[in-house]
Coordinates of C-alpha atoms and ligand atoms in Angstrom, one line a residue:
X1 CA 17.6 -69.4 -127.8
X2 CA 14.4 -67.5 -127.4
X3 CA 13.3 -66.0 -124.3
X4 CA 10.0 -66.5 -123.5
X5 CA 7.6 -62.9 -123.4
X6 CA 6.6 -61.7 -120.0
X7 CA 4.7 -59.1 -121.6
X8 CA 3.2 -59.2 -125.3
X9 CA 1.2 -56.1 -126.9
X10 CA 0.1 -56.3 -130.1
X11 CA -1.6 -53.2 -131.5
X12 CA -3.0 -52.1 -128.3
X13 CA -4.8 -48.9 -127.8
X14 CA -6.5 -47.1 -124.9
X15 CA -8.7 -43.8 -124.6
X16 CA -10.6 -41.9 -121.6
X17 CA -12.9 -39.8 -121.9
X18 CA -13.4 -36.6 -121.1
X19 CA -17.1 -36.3 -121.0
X20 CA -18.4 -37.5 -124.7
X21 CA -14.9 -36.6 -126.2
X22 CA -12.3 -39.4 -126.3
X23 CA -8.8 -38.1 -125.7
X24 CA -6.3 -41.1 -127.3
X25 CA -3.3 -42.7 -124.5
X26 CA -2.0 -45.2 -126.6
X27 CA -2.5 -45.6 -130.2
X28 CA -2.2 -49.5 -131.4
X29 CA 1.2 -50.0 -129.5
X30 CA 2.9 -53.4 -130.2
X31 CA 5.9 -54.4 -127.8
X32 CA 7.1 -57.5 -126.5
X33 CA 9.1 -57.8 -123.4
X34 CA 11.0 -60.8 -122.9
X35 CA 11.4 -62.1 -119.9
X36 CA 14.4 -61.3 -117.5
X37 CA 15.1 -58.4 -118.9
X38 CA 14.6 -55.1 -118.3
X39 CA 12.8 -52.3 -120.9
X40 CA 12.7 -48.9 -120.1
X41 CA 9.8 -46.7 -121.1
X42 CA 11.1 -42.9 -122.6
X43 CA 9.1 -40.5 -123.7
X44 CA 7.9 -36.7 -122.9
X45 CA 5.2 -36.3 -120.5
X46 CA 1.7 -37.2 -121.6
X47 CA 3.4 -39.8 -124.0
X48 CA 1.5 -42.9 -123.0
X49 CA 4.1 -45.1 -120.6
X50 CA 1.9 -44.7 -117.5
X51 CA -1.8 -45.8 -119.2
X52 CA 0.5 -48.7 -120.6
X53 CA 2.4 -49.7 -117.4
X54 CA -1.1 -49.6 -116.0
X55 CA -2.8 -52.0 -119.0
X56 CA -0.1 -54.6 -118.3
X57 CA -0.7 -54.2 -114.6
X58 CA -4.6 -54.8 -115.0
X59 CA -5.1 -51.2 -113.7
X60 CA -6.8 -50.1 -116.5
X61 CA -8.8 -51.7 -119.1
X62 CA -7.4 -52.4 -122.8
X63 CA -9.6 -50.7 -125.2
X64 CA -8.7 -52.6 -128.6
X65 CA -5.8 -54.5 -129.1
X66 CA -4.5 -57.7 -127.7
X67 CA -1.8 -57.9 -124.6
X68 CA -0.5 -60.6 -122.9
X69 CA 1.4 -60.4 -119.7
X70 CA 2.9 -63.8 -117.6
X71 CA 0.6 -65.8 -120.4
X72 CA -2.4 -64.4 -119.4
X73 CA -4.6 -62.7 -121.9
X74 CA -5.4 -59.3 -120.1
X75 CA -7.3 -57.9 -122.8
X76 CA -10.0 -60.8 -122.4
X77 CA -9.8 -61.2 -118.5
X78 CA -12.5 -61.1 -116.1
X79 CA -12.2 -58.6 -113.4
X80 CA -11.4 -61.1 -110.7
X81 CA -8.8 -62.6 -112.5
X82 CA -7.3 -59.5 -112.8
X83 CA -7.3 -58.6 -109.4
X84 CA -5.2 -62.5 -108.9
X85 CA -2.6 -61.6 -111.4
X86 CA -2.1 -58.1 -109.3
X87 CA -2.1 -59.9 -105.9
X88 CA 0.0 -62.7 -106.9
X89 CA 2.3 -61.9 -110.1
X90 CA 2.9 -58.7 -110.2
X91 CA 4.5 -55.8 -108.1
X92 CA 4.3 -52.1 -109.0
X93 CA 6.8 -49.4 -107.9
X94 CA 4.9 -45.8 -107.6
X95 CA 7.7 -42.6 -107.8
X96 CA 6.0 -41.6 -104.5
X97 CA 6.6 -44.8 -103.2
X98 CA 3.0 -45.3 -102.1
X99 CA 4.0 -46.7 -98.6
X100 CA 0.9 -46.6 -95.7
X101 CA 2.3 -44.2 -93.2
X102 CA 0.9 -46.2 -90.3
X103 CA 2.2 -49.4 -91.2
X104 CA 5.6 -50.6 -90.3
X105 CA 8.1 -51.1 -93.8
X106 CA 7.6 -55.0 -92.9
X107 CA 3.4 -55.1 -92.6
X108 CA 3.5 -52.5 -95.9
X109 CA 5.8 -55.2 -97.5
X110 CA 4.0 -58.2 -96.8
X111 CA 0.9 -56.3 -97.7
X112 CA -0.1 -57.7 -101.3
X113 CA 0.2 -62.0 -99.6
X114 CA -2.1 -61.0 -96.9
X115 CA -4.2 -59.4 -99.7
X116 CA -3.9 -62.8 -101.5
X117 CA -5.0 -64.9 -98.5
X118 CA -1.3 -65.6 -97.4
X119 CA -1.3 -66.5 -92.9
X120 CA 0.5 -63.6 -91.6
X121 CA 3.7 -65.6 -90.2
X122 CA 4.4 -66.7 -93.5
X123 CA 3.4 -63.5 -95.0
X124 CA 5.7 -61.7 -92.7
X125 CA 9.1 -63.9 -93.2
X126 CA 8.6 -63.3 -97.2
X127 CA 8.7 -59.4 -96.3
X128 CA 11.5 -60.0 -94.8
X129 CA 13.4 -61.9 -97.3
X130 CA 12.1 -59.7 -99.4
X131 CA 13.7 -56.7 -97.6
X132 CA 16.9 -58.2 -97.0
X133 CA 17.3 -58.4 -101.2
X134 CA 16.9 -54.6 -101.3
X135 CA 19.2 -54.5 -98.2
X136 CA 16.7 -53.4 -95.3
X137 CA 17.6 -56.4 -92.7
X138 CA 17.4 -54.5 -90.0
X139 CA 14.7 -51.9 -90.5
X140 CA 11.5 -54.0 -90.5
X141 CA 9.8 -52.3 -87.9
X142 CA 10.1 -48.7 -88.9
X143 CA 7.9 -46.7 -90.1
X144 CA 7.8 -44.8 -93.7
X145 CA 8.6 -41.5 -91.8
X146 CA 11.6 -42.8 -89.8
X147 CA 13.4 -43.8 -93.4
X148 CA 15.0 -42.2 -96.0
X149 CA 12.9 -41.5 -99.0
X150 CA 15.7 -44.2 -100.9
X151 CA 15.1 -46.6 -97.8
X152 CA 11.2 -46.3 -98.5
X153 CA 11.5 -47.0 -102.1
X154 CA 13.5 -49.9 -101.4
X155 CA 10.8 -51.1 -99.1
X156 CA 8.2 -50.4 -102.2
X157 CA 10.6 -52.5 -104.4
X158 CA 10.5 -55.5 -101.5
X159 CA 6.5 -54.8 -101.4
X160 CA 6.4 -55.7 -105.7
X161 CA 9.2 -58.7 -105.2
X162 CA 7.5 -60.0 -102.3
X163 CA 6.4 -64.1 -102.4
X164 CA 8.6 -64.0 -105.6
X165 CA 6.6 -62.2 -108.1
X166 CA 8.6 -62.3 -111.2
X167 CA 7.4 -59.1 -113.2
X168 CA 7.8 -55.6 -111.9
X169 CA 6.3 -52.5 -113.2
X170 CA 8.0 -49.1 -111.9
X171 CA 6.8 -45.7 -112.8
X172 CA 9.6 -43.2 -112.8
X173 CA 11.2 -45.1 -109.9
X174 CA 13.6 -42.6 -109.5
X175 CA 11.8 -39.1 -110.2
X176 CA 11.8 -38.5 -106.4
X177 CA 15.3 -39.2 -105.5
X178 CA 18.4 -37.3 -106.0
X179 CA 21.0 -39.0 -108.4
X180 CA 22.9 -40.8 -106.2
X181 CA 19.9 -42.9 -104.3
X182 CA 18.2 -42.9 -107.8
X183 CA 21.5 -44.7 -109.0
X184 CA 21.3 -47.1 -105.8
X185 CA 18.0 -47.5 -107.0
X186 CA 19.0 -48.7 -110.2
X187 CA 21.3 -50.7 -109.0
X188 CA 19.0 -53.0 -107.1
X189 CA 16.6 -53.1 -110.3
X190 CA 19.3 -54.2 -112.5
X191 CA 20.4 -57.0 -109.8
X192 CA 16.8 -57.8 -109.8
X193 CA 16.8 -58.6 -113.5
X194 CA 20.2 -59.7 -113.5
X195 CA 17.9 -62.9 -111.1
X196 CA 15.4 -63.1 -113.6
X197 CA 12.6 -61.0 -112.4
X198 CA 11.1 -59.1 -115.9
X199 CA 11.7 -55.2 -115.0
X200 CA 9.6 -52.3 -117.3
X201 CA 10.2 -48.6 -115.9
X202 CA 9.4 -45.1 -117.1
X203 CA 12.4 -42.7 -116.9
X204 CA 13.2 -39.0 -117.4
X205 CA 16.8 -40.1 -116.1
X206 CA 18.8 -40.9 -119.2
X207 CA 21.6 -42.2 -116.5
X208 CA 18.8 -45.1 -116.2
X209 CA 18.6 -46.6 -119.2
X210 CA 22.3 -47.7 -118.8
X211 CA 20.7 -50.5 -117.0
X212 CA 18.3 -51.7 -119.6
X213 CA 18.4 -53.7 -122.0
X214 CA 15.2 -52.6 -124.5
X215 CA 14.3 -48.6 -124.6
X216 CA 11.0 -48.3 -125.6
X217 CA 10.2 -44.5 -126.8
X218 CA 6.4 -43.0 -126.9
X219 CA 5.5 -40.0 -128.4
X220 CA 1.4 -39.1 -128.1
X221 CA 0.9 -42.6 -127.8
X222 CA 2.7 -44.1 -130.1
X223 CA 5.4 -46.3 -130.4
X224 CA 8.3 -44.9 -132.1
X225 CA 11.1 -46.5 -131.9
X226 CA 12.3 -50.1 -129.9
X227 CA 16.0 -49.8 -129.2
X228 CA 18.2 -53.1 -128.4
X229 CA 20.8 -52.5 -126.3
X230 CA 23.5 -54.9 -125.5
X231 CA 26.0 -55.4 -122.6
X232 CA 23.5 -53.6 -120.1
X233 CA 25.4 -55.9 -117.4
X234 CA 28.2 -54.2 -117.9
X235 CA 28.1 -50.5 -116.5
X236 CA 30.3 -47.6 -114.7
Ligands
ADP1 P1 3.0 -40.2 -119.3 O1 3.0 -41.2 -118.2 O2 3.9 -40.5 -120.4 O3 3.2 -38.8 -118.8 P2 0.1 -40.8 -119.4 O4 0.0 -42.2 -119.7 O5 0.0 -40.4 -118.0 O6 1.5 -40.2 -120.0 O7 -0.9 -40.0 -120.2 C1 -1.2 -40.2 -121.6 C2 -2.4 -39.4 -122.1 O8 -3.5 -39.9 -121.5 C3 -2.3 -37.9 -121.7 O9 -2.9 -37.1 -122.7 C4 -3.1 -37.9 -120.4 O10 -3.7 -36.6 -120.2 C5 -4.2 -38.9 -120.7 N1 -4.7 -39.6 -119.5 C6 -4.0 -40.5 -118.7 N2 -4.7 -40.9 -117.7 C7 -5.9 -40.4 -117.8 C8 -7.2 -40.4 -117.1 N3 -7.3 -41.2 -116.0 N4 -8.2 -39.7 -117.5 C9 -8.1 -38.9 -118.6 N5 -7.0 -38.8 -119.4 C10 -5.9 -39.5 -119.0
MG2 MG1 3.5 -40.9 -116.2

């Protein structure tokens, strides 16, 4: 049986530029992610796996290159249907977690369905399913500050899973945790996929990519090796 591709690059590449001079991301990367599974992103800094968790996320423009992400062709999207796949489809995991500081975890969770015209009551009892999956029952009303920084990248998790999005992007979930909450971290990631939600992460933490079940290594932008592993389920 062949799983069907969340995500689908083929030969993508992406520059900015740094006044007239074009300083190359990603060089014609080609990748496909099937869906349910998770892919982790290696790769020293300056690599490329933050310009291309931000192509599939619609962050950032694809320069050449075709990519595909939830059957939608990115690379020929308008800007507003972008902006629908983001609201609706996709949830993205910031190291810094990215929480608003005077919002409660609930009302920062339930954030991206009010964005995409959601009525707040309904909005608000998907955040908190949502948080009882990363196990926050309980701490709805807190605030970011009154929260460990695992608890508030939790609630960031709940804020991408929210209303059943089925494709979360997470740059260097763990880069701001010590090893222990980065493992809990982990943990609820790999249960995520282990449900069917499509998981692609950066790491640093070679601990993490006990969990995946594709490594995906850049080097200035360029793919350079695609590693398969098997019996990710099976860890400690
Ligand atoms: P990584 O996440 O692996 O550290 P990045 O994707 O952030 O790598 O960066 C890849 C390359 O693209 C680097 O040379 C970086 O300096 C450059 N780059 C990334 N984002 C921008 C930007 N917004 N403007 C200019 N250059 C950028
Ligand atoms: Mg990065």
């Amino acid at each position: 049986m062949v799983a069907e591709a969340a995500v689908t690059a083929r030969e993508v590449s992406k520059s900015f530029f740094m006044g007239r001079q074009a300083v190359p991301a990603l060089s014609k990367v080609s990748l496909e992610v099937p869906a349910g599974t998770m892919t982790a992103l290696i790769g020293p800094s300056g690599s490329g796996k933050s310009t291309l968790l931000h192509l599939i996320a619609g962050l950032e423009s694809v320069e050449s290159g075709e990519l595909e992400v939830l059957r939608r062709s990115v690379h020929t999207c308008g800007q507003a249907e972008l902006a629908a796949l983001r609201l609706r489809e996709i949830g993205f995991v910031y190291q810094d977690f990215s929480l608003i500081a005077d919002l409660t975890l609930a009302e920062n969770v339930r954030l991206p369905l009010e964005g995409a015209g959601v009525a707040r009551k309904q909005a608000h009892e998907a955040a908190c399913d949502a948080m009882a999956r990363v196990g926050l029952s309980g701490l709805e009303d807190r605030f970011p500050a009154e929260v460990s920084g695992g608890q508030q990248q939790r609630a960031s998790i709940a804020r991408a899973i929210v209303g059943e999005r089925k494709l979360v992007l997470a740059d260097e979930p763990t880069g701001s945790l010590d090893s222990k909450t980065g493992a809990e971290i982990m943990d609820i990631l790999g249960g995520l996929r282990d449900d069917g939600v499509t998981v692609v992460l950066s790491t640093h933490n070679p601990t993490n990519l006990s969990y995946a079940d594709q490594i995906a290594e850049l080097s200035d932008g360029a793919l350079v090796s695609v590693t398969e592993r098997t019996g990710s389920g099976e860890r400690g």
